[in-house]
Amino acid sequence: NTIEFSGALHATLVKQVLLKNPSNYTLAYNVILVGRDAHDFSLPKGSTVTIPAGRQGFVNVEFTIRFLHPAEAVLLLISNRVDGIDGATMTFSLKAEVKSIEPLAIIRCRSPCYEL
């Protein structure tokens, strides 16, 4: 599965990954970001998520577009043993790209084009 981030240069984007737990046991995951540009992505709600039995949970992933080149990383969810049961390890590919460039400010000035 791929999670795509696209927007304007310097924009901060947040995506949510929905995790469902259909079992009768609580599941817990450690969330890790790895890869070439992993340092550009962050987990604003922390690196652990617990999903009660029969419920759902979310993992928020935040990315600020700082460069023009595409960014890539991998989101790993590694199960922690809770209630004597392990969940499946999950991976998601994270890809980001700049779709537009908005000026941060406009400066107007006057100067002669040519002077003898």
PDB file of C-alpha atoms in Angstrom:
ATOM      1  CA  ASN A   1       0.000   0.000   0.000  1.00  0.00           C
ATOM      2  CA  THR A   2       1.230   3.493  -0.845  1.00  0.00           C
ATOM      3  CA  ILE A   3       0.357   6.697   0.965  1.00  0.00           C
ATOM      4  CA  GLU A   4       0.895   9.744  -1.244  1.00  0.00           C
ATOM      5  CA  PHE A   5       1.610  13.259  -0.044  1.00  0.00           C
ATOM      6  CA  SER A   6       1.390  15.996  -2.661  1.00  0.00           C
ATOM      7  CA  GLY A   7       1.066  19.722  -2.275  1.00  0.00           C
ATOM      8  CA  ALA A   8       2.790  23.078  -2.434  1.00  0.00           C
ATOM      9  CA  LEU A   9       6.408  23.609  -1.458  1.00  0.00           C
ATOM     10  CA  HIS A  10       6.697  24.294   2.332  1.00  0.00           C
ATOM     11  CA  ALA A  11       3.186  22.916   2.983  1.00  0.00           C
ATOM     12  CA  THR A  12       2.634  20.561   5.927  1.00  0.00           C
ATOM     13  CA  LEU A  13       0.437  17.588   5.099  1.00  0.00           C
ATOM     14  CA  VAL A  14      -1.087  15.034   7.481  1.00  0.00           C
ATOM     15  CA  LYS A  15      -2.427  11.640   6.441  1.00  0.00           C
ATOM     16  CA  GLN A  16      -4.218   9.110   8.629  1.00  0.00           C
ATOM     17  CA  VAL A  17      -3.814   5.350   8.365  1.00  0.00           C
ATOM     18  CA  LEU A  18      -6.934   3.531   9.555  1.00  0.00           C
ATOM     19  CA  LEU A  19      -6.241   0.295  11.441  1.00  0.00           C
ATOM     20  CA  LYS A  20      -9.104  -2.101  12.198  1.00  0.00           C
ATOM     21  CA  ASN A  21      -8.985  -4.833  14.816  1.00  0.00           C
ATOM     22  CA  PRO A  22     -11.625  -7.493  14.086  1.00  0.00           C
ATOM     23  CA  SER A  23     -10.243  -9.872  16.736  1.00  0.00           C
ATOM     24  CA  ASN A  24     -11.380 -10.353  20.339  1.00  0.00           C
ATOM     25  CA  TYR A  25      -8.000  -9.231  21.682  1.00  0.00           C
ATOM     26  CA  THR A  26      -6.317  -5.848  22.088  1.00  0.00           C
ATOM     27  CA  LEU A  27      -3.549  -5.165  19.555  1.00  0.00           C
ATOM     28  CA  ALA A  28      -0.619  -2.816  20.053  1.00  0.00           C
ATOM     29  CA  TYR A  29       1.933  -1.625  17.494  1.00  0.00           C
ATOM     30  CA  ASN A  30       5.256   0.194  17.521  1.00  0.00           C
ATOM     31  CA  VAL A  31       5.380   2.593  14.585  1.00  0.00           C
ATOM     32  CA  ILE A  32       8.723   3.214  12.878  1.00  0.00           C
ATOM     33  CA  LEU A  33       9.712   5.364   9.900  1.00  0.00           C
ATOM     34  CA  VAL A  34      12.661   4.079   7.842  1.00  0.00           C
ATOM     35  CA  GLY A  35      14.231   4.920   4.505  1.00  0.00           C
ATOM     36  CA  ARG A  36      16.091   7.599   2.599  1.00  0.00           C
ATOM     37  CA  ASP A  37      13.832  10.512   3.621  1.00  0.00           C
ATOM     38  CA  ALA A  38      12.385   9.108   6.867  1.00  0.00           C
ATOM     39  CA  HIS A  39      13.680  12.132   8.818  1.00  0.00           C
ATOM     40  CA  ASP A  40      11.315  14.386   6.821  1.00  0.00           C
ATOM     41  CA  PHE A  41       8.246  12.453   8.002  1.00  0.00           C
ATOM     42  CA  SER A  42       6.992  12.483  11.602  1.00  0.00           C
ATOM     43  CA  LEU A  43       4.454  10.819  13.878  1.00  0.00           C
ATOM     44  CA  PRO A  44       2.758  13.702  15.753  1.00  0.00           C
ATOM     45  CA  LYS A  45       0.728  11.404  18.047  1.00  0.00           C
ATOM     46  CA  GLY A  46       3.671   9.238  19.053  1.00  0.00           C
ATOM     47  CA  SER A  47       5.224   5.993  17.935  1.00  0.00           C
ATOM     48  CA  THR A  48       2.806   3.537  19.566  1.00  0.00           C
ATOM     49  CA  VAL A  49      -0.822   2.745  18.853  1.00  0.00           C
ATOM     50  CA  THR A  50      -3.207   0.465  20.781  1.00  0.00           C
ATOM     51  CA  ILE A  51      -6.380  -0.855  19.198  1.00  0.00           C
ATOM     52  CA  PRO A  52      -8.996  -2.380  21.521  1.00  0.00           C
ATOM     53  CA  ALA A  53     -10.827  -5.560  20.477  1.00  0.00           C
ATOM     54  CA  GLY A  54     -13.392  -4.988  17.750  1.00  0.00           C
ATOM     55  CA  ARG A  55     -12.419  -1.319  17.381  1.00  0.00           C
ATOM     56  CA  GLN A  56     -10.301   0.790  15.078  1.00  0.00           C
ATOM     57  CA  GLY A  57      -7.395   3.155  15.550  1.00  0.00           C
ATOM     58  CA  PHE A  58      -5.456   5.723  13.561  1.00  0.00           C
ATOM     59  CA  VAL A  59      -1.810   6.477  12.912  1.00  0.00           C
ATOM     60  CA  ASN A  60      -1.134  10.070  11.849  1.00  0.00           C
ATOM     61  CA  VAL A  61       1.817  10.694   9.538  1.00  0.00           C
ATOM     62  CA  GLU A  62       2.978  14.269   8.965  1.00  0.00           C
ATOM     63  CA  PHE A  63       5.205  15.551   6.168  1.00  0.00           C
ATOM     64  CA  THR A  64       6.499  19.055   5.435  1.00  0.00           C
ATOM     65  CA  ILE A  65       7.593  19.526   1.827  1.00  0.00           C
ATOM     66  CA  ARG A  66      11.015  21.160   2.100  1.00  0.00           C
ATOM     67  CA  PHE A  67      12.689  20.224  -1.197  1.00  0.00           C
ATOM     68  CA  LEU A  68      11.720  19.949  -4.861  1.00  0.00           C
ATOM     69  CA  HIS A  69      12.868  16.329  -5.220  1.00  0.00           C
ATOM     70  CA  PRO A  70      10.386  13.525  -4.449  1.00  0.00           C
ATOM     71  CA  ALA A  71      10.668  12.022  -0.946  1.00  0.00           C
ATOM     72  CA  GLU A  72      10.283   8.354  -0.044  1.00  0.00           C
ATOM     73  CA  ALA A  73      10.131   6.381   3.193  1.00  0.00           C
ATOM     74  CA  VAL A  74       8.516   3.281   4.672  1.00  0.00           C
ATOM     75  CA  LEU A  75       6.046   3.210   7.573  1.00  0.00           C
ATOM     76  CA  LEU A  76       6.476   0.010   9.628  1.00  0.00           C
ATOM     77  CA  LEU A  77       3.940  -1.170  12.192  1.00  0.00           C
ATOM     78  CA  ILE A  78       5.455  -3.894  14.352  1.00  0.00           C
ATOM     79  CA  SER A  79       3.163  -5.763  16.727  1.00  0.00           C
ATOM     80  CA  ASN A  80       3.661  -5.774  20.506  1.00  0.00           C
ATOM     81  CA  ARG A  81       2.317  -8.763  22.401  1.00  0.00           C
ATOM     82  CA  VAL A  82      -0.847  -7.808  24.311  1.00  0.00           C
ATOM     83  CA  ASP A  83      -3.328 -10.314  25.781  1.00  0.00           C
ATOM     84  CA  GLY A  84      -0.962 -13.088  24.638  1.00  0.00           C
ATOM     85  CA  ILE A  85      -1.512 -12.446  20.916  1.00  0.00           C
ATOM     86  CA  ASP A  86       0.590 -10.836  18.184  1.00  0.00           C
ATOM     87  CA  GLY A  87      -0.802  -8.884  15.268  1.00  0.00           C
ATOM     88  CA  ALA A  88       0.619  -8.939  11.750  1.00  0.00           C
ATOM     89  CA  THR A  89       3.515  -6.651  10.883  1.00  0.00           C
ATOM     90  CA  MET A  90       2.359  -4.062   8.345  1.00  0.00           C
ATOM     91  CA  THR A  91       4.286  -1.842   5.931  1.00  0.00           C
ATOM     92  CA  PHE A  92       3.228   1.192   3.940  1.00  0.00           C
ATOM     93  CA  SER A  93       5.225   3.038   1.307  1.00  0.00           C
ATOM     94  CA  LEU A  94       5.273   6.820   1.787  1.00  0.00           C
ATOM     95  CA  LYS A  95       5.811   9.000  -1.291  1.00  0.00           C
ATOM     96  CA  ALA A  96       5.766  12.774  -1.479  1.00  0.00           C
ATOM     97  CA  GLU A  97       6.097  15.257  -4.302  1.00  0.00           C
ATOM     98  CA  VAL A  98       5.754  18.981  -4.962  1.00  0.00           C
ATOM     99  CA  LYS A  99       2.698  19.863  -7.048  1.00  0.00           C
ATOM    100  CA  SER A 100       3.070  23.662  -6.977  1.00  0.00           C
ATOM    101  CA  ILE A 101       5.328  26.425  -5.758  1.00  0.00           C
ATOM    102  CA  GLU A 102       3.735  29.356  -3.966  1.00  0.00           C
ATOM    103  CA  PRO A 103       5.836  32.453  -3.192  1.00  0.00           C
ATOM    104  CA  LEU A 104       6.373  33.127   0.509  1.00  0.00           C
ATOM    105  CA  ALA A 105       6.495  36.896  -0.151  1.00  0.00           C
ATOM    106  CA  ILE A 106       6.601  39.382  -3.009  1.00  0.00           C
ATOM    107  CA  ILE A 107       9.053  42.261  -2.876  1.00  0.00           C
ATOM    108  CA  ARG A 108       8.584  45.239  -5.178  1.00  0.00           C
ATOM    109  CA  CYS A 109      11.462  47.568  -5.913  1.00  0.00           C
ATOM    110  CA  ARG A 110      12.477  50.184  -8.485  1.00  0.00           C
ATOM    111  CA  SER A 111      15.871  50.563 -10.033  1.00  0.00           C
ATOM    112  CA  PRO A 112      17.228  51.920 -13.281  1.00  0.00           C
ATOM    113  CA  CYS A 113      17.655  49.312 -15.995  1.00  0.00           C
ATOM    114  CA  TYR A 114      20.577  51.153 -17.612  1.00  0.00           C
ATOM    115  CA  GLU A 115      22.741  54.048 -16.579  1.00  0.00           C
ATOM    116  CA  LEU A 116      25.572  55.772 -18.497  1.00  0.00           C
TER     117      LEU A 116
END
